[in-house]
mmCIF file of C-alpha atoms in Angstrom:
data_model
loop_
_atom_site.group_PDB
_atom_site.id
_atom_site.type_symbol
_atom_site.label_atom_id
_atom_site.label_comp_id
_atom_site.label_asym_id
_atom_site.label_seq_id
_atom_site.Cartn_x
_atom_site.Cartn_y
_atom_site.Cartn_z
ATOM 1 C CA UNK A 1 -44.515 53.448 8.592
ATOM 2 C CA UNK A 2 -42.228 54.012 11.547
ATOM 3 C CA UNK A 3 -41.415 51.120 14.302
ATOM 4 C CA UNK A 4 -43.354 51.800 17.410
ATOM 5 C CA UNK A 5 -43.174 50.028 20.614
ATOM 6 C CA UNK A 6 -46.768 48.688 20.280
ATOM 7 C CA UNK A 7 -45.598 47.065 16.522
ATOM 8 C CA UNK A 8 -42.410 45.714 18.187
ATOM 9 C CA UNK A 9 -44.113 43.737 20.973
ATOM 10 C CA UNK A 10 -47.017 42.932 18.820
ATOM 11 C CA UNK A 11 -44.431 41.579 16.035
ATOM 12 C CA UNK A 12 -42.180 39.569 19.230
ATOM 13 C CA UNK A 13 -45.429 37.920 20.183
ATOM 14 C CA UNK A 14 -46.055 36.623 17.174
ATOM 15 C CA UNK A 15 -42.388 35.494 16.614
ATOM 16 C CA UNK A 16 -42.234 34.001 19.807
ATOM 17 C CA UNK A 17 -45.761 32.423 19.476
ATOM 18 C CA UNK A 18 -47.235 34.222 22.778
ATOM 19 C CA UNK A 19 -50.159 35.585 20.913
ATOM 20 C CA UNK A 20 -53.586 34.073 21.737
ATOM 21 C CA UNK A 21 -55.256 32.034 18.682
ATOM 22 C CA UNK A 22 -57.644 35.221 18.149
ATOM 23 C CA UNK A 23 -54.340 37.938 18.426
ATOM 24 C CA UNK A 24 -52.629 35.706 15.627
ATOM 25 C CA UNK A 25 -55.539 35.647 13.171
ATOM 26 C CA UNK A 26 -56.288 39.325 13.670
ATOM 27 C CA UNK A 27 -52.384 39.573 12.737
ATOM 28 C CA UNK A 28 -51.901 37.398 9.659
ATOM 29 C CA UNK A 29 -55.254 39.372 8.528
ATOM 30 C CA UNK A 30 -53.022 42.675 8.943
ATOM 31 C CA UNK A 31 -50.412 41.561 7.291
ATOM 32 C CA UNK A 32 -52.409 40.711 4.361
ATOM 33 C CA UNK A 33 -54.496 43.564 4.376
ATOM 34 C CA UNK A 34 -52.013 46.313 5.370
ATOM 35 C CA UNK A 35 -48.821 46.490 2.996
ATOM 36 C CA UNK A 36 -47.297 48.918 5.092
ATOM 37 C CA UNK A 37 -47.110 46.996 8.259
ATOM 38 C CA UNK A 38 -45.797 43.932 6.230
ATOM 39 C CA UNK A 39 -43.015 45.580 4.823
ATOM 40 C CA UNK A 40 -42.160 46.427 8.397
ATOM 41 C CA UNK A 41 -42.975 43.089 9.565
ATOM 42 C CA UNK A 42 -40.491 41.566 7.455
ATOM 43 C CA UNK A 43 -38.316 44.410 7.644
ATOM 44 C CA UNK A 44 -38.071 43.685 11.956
ATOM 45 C CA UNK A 45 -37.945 39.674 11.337
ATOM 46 C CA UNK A 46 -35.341 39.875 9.270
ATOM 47 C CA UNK A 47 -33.279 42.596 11.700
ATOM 48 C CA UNK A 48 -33.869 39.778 14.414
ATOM 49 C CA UNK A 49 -32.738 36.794 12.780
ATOM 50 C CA UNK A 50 -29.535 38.709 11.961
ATOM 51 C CA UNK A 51 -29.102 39.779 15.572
ATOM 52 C CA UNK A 52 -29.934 36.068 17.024
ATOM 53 C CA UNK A 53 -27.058 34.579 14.099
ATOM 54 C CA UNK A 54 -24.880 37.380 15.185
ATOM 55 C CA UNK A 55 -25.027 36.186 19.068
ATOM 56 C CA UNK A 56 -25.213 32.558 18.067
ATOM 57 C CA UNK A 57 -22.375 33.006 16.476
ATOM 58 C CA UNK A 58 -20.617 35.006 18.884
ATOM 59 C CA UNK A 59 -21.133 32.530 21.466
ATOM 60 C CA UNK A 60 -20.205 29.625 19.461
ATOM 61 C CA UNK A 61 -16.497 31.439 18.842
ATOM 62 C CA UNK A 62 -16.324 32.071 22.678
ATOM 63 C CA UNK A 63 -17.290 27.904 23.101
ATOM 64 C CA UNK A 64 -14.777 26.884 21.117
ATOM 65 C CA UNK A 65 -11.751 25.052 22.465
ATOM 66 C CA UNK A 66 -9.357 25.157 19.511
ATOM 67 C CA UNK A 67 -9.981 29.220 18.953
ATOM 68 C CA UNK A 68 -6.659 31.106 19.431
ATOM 69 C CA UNK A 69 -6.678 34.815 20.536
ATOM 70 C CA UNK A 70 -5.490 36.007 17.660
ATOM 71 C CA UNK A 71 -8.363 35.343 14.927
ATOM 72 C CA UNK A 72 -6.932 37.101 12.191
ATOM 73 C CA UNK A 73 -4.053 35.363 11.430
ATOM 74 C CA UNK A 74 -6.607 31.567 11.681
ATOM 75 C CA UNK A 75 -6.278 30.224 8.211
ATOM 76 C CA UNK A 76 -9.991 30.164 6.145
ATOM 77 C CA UNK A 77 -11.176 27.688 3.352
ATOM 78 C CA UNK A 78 -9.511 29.714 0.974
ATOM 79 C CA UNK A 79 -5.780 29.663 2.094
ATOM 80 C CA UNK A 80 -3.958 31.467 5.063
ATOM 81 C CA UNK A 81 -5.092 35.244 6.071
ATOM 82 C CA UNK A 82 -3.181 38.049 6.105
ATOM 83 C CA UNK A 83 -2.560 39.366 9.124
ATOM 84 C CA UNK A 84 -4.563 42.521 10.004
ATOM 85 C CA UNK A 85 -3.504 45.646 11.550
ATOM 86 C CA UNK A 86 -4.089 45.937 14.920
ATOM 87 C CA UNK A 87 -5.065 49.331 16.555
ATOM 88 C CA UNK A 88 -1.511 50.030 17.572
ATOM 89 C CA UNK A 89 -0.963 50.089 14.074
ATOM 90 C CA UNK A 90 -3.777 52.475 12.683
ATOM 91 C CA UNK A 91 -2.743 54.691 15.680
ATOM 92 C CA UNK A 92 0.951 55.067 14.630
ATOM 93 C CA UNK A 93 -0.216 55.165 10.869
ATOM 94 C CA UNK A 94 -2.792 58.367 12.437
ATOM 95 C CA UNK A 95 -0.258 59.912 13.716
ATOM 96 C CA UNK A 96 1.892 59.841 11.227
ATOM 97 C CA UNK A 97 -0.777 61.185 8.993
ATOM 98 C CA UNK A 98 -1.467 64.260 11.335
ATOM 99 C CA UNK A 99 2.819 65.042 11.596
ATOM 100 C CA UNK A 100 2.765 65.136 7.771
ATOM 101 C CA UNK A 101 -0.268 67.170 7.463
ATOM 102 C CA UNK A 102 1.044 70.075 10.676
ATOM 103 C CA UNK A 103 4.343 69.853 8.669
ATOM 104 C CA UNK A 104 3.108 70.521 5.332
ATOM 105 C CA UNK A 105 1.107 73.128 6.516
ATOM 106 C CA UNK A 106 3.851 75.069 8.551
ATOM 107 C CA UNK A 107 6.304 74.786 5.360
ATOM 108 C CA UNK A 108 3.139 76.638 3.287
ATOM 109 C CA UNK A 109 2.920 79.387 6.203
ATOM 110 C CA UNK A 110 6.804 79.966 6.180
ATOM 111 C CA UNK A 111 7.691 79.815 2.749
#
């Protein structure tokens, strides 16, 4: 069973309690009845509370006062971080890549 619009509002009424008393027992009677629309069910709750941590969380890094810019080099619970590579980096690294692969292949051609 696929995720249709109609399942999707039907399942954000229910989350978000805007179902009448009769809409919420025919529901929880689905969901017992139907296995198929349960899996899905939990399937789209799930998805949501993952989105809704995922902006909560978000918003709680762009809140906070003490946050530098550079967040990968912020020390964690388990000791400093290394620092990552920023996308200057991967792009030289890319590039290098690609020289040594044209080069490689023009030796094979001429020799």
């Amino acid at each position: 069973m696929e995720l249709d619009e109609t399942n999707y509002e039907l399942f954000r009424n229910y989350l978000t309690g805007d179902l009448s008393a009769e809409e919420e027992e025919a529901f929880k009677d689905r969901l017992e009845s139907d296995e198929d629309f349960a899996e899905l069910f939990e399937e789209e709750k799930a998805f949501s509370a993952t989105v809704q941590e995922v902006l909560f969380q978000q918003q709680n890094d762009s809140l906070s006062p003490n946050k530098s810019s550079d967040s990968a080099e912020q020390p964690s619970s388990n000791g400093p971080r290394e620092k990552l590579p920023d996308a200057r980096s991967a792009y030289i690294l890319l590039v290098g890549l690609v020289f040594a692969l044209v080069s490689w292949w023009l030796i094979t051609k001429v020799w």
